[in-house]
CSV table of C-alpha atoms in Angstrom, one decimal:
chain,number,residue,atom,x,y,z
X,1,UNK,CA,179.4,-11.1,62.6
X,2,UNK,CA,181.6,-11.8,65.6
X,3,UNK,CA,183.1,-15.2,66.5
X,4,UNK,CA,180.4,-15.9,69.2
X,5,UNK,CA,177.6,-15.2,66.8
X,6,UNK,CA,179.1,-17.6,64.3
X,7,UNK,CA,179.6,-20.3,66.8
X,8,UNK,CA,176.0,-19.9,68.0
X,9,UNK,CA,174.6,-20.1,64.5
X,10,UNK,CA,176.7,-23.2,63.7
X,11,UNK,CA,175.5,-24.8,67.0
X,12,UNK,CA,171.9,-24.1,66.1
X,13,UNK,CA,172.3,-25.5,62.6
X,14,UNK,CA,173.9,-28.7,63.9
X,15,UNK,CA,171.1,-29.2,66.5
X,16,UNK,CA,168.4,-28.6,63.9
X,17,UNK,CA,170.1,-31.0,61.5
X,18,UNK,CA,170.3,-33.7,64.2
X,19,UNK,CA,166.6,-33.2,65.0
X,20,UNK,CA,165.6,-33.5,61.3
X,21,UNK,CA,167.6,-36.7,60.9
X,22,UNK,CA,165.6,-38.4,63.6
X,23,UNK,CA,162.2,-38.1,61.9
X,24,UNK,CA,160.1,-41.2,62.2
X,25,UNK,CA,157.9,-42.6,59.5
X,26,UNK,CA,156.0,-45.7,60.5
X,27,UNK,CA,154.9,-48.0,57.6
X,28,UNK,CA,154.7,-51.6,56.7
X,29,UNK,CA,153.5,-53.9,53.9
X,30,UNK,CA,151.7,-57.2,54.1
X,31,UNK,CA,151.6,-60.1,51.6
X,32,UNK,CA,147.9,-61.0,52.1
X,33,UNK,CA,144.8,-59.0,53.1
X,34,UNK,CA,142.3,-61.9,53.1
X,35,UNK,CA,142.2,-65.6,52.5
X,36,UNK,CA,141.1,-68.9,53.9
X,37,UNK,CA,141.8,-70.0,57.4
X,38,UNK,CA,144.4,-70.4,58.7
X,39,UNK,CA,145.7,-67.3,57.0
X,40,UNK,CA,149.4,-66.6,57.6
X,41,UNK,CA,150.3,-62.9,56.9
X,42,UNK,CA,153.9,-61.7,56.6
X,43,UNK,CA,154.4,-58.1,57.6
X,44,UNK,CA,157.5,-56.3,56.3
X,45,UNK,CA,158.7,-53.2,58.1
X,46,UNK,CA,159.3,-50.3,55.7
X,47,UNK,CA,159.5,-47.7,58.5
X,48,UNK,CA,162.4,-45.1,58.6
X,49,UNK,CA,164.0,-43.6,61.7
X,50,UNK,CA,162.9,-46.3,64.2
X,51,UNK,CA,165.4,-47.9,66.6
X,52,UNK,CA,162.9,-50.5,68.1
X,53,UNK,CA,159.6,-52.0,67.1
X,54,UNK,CA,156.4,-53.2,68.8
X,55,UNK,CA,153.9,-55.1,66.8
X,56,UNK,CA,150.4,-55.9,68.0
X,57,UNK,CA,149.0,-58.2,65.4
X,58,UNK,CA,145.4,-58.2,66.6
X,59,UNK,CA,145.3,-61.9,67.2
X,60,UNK,CA,146.7,-61.9,70.7
X,61,UNK,CA,150.3,-61.9,69.5
X,62,UNK,CA,152.9,-59.1,69.9
X,63,UNK,CA,156.5,-58.9,68.8
X,64,UNK,CA,159.5,-56.6,68.9
X,65,UNK,CA,161.1,-58.1,65.8
X,66,UNK,CA,161.7,-55.9,62.7
X,67,UNK,CA,159.5,-58.1,60.4
X,68,UNK,CA,156.8,-60.5,61.7
X,69,UNK,CA,154.3,-63.0,60.6
X,70,UNK,CA,150.8,-63.6,62.2
X,71,UNK,CA,148.4,-66.5,61.9
X,72,UNK,CA,144.7,-65.7,61.7
X,73,UNK,CA,142.3,-68.6,62.4
X,74,UNK,CA,139.0,-66.9,63.2
X,75,UNK,CA,137.3,-64.8,60.5
X,76,UNK,CA,137.2,-61.1,61.3
X,77,UNK,CA,138.8,-57.8,60.9
X,78,UNK,CA,142.1,-57.4,62.7
């Protein structure tokens, strides 16, 4: 294997490794799924690979914080 082939293979491996390390897995946990009004739910971010966040809590509230809380007054599915 000549020097240029080795450099190309090393470059390819480094690019592939960099792409693999940026994998994104979106996930979260919540402390309550139901309850009496007003229900305050704390959402904990358990995502990996993210550099920013956008939460749409379904109650008219959005946030770019890592972890958020939402208050739900009206009965329903959010």
